[in-house]
Coordinates of C-alpha atoms in Angstrom, one line a residue:
M1378 CA -14.7 1.9 5.2
N1379 CA -11.2 3.5 3.3
K1380 CA -8.2 0.6 3.0
I1381 CA -4.9 2.3 2.3
L1382 CA -2.1 0.5 2.4
I1383 CA 0.9 2.6 3.3
V1384 CA 4.2 0.5 1.9
E1385 CA 7.8 2.6 3.4
D1386 CA 11.0 0.7 4.6
D1387 CA 11.2 3.0 7.2
D1388 CA 9.5 1.5 10.4
D1389 CA 9.3 5.2 12.4
S1390 CA 7.8 6.6 10.0
R1391 CA 5.8 2.9 8.7
I1392 CA 4.3 3.2 12.7
L1393 CA 3.8 6.5 12.8
L1394 CA 1.5 6.6 9.4
K1395 CA -0.2 3.9 10.3
R1396 CA -0.8 5.7 13.7
L1397 CA -2.5 8.6 12.6
L1398 CA -4.3 6.6 9.9
E1399 CA -6.0 4.6 11.6
T1400 CA -6.5 7.2 14.6
T1401 CA -8.8 9.4 12.0
G1402 CA -10.4 6.3 11.1
Y1403 CA -8.8 4.3 8.2
E1404 CA -8.6 0.5 7.8
V1405 CA -4.2 0.1 7.6
S1406 CA -2.1 -2.6 6.6
D1407 CA 1.3 -1.6 5.7
A1408 CA 4.3 -2.9 3.5
V1409 CA 8.1 -2.9 3.7
N1410 CA 8.7 -2.6 0.5
G1411 CA 7.0 -2.8 -3.6
V1412 CA 7.1 -6.5 -3.7
D1413 CA 5.4 -6.7 -0.8
A1414 CA 3.1 -4.2 -1.4
L1415 CA 1.7 -5.8 -4.7
E1416 CA 0.8 -8.9 -3.0
Q1417 CA -0.6 -7.6 0.0
A1418 CA -2.9 -5.1 -2.7
K1419 CA -4.0 -8.7 -4.2
R1420 CA -4.8 -9.2 -1.5
S1421 CA -6.6 -7.3 -0.1
R1422 CA -7.1 -5.1 -2.2
P1423 CA -7.2 -0.7 -0.9
D1424 CA -8.7 2.0 -1.8
M1425 CA -5.1 3.6 -1.9
I1426 CA -1.1 2.7 -2.2
L1427 CA 0.4 5.7 0.1
S1428 CA 4.8 4.8 -1.3
D1429 CA 7.9 5.9 -0.6
I1430 CA 9.9 6.0 -3.6
M1431 CA 13.7 4.7 -3.0
M1432 CA 12.8 1.9 -1.2
P1433 CA 14.7 -2.0 -1.4
E1434 CA 13.6 -4.9 -3.8
M1435 CA 11.2 -2.9 -6.0
D1436 CA 11.1 1.5 -6.1
G1437 CA 7.7 3.4 -5.6
F1438 CA 7.2 4.1 -9.1
M1439 CA 7.8 0.9 -10.5
L1440 CA 4.9 -0.5 -7.7
C1441 CA 2.0 2.4 -9.3
R1442 CA 3.1 1.2 -12.9
L1443 CA 2.4 -2.8 -11.6
A1444 CA -0.4 -2.2 -9.9
K1445 CA -1.8 -0.2 -12.8
A1446 CA -1.0 -2.4 -14.5
D1447 CA -3.1 -5.3 -13.0
E1448 CA -6.3 -6.3 -14.4
T1449 CA -7.0 -7.4 -10.8
L1450 CA -6.3 -3.8 -9.8
K1451 CA -7.8 -2.1 -12.3
T1452 CA -11.7 -3.2 -11.0
E1453 CA -13.4 -1.7 -8.8
Q1454 CA -14.3 -4.7 -6.2
E1455 CA -18.1 -4.8 -4.6
S1456 CA -19.2 -4.0 -1.4

């Protein structure tokens, strides 16, 4: 199963997208900002991160830069 992490500070958008993806069979977790998302990504190692750009604490661009630079997120996890 593919794991997706949704990063969205708007509650309605985040909940709607999460439900939509779950009904199509994805395992979905969510975060309200980039700081929370980066911590979750390190713990749960999602296959994909769908992120908003404009968010409090850490925007989507910084999240992408930090996730790409993190060695633990670069390596493929074993099944």
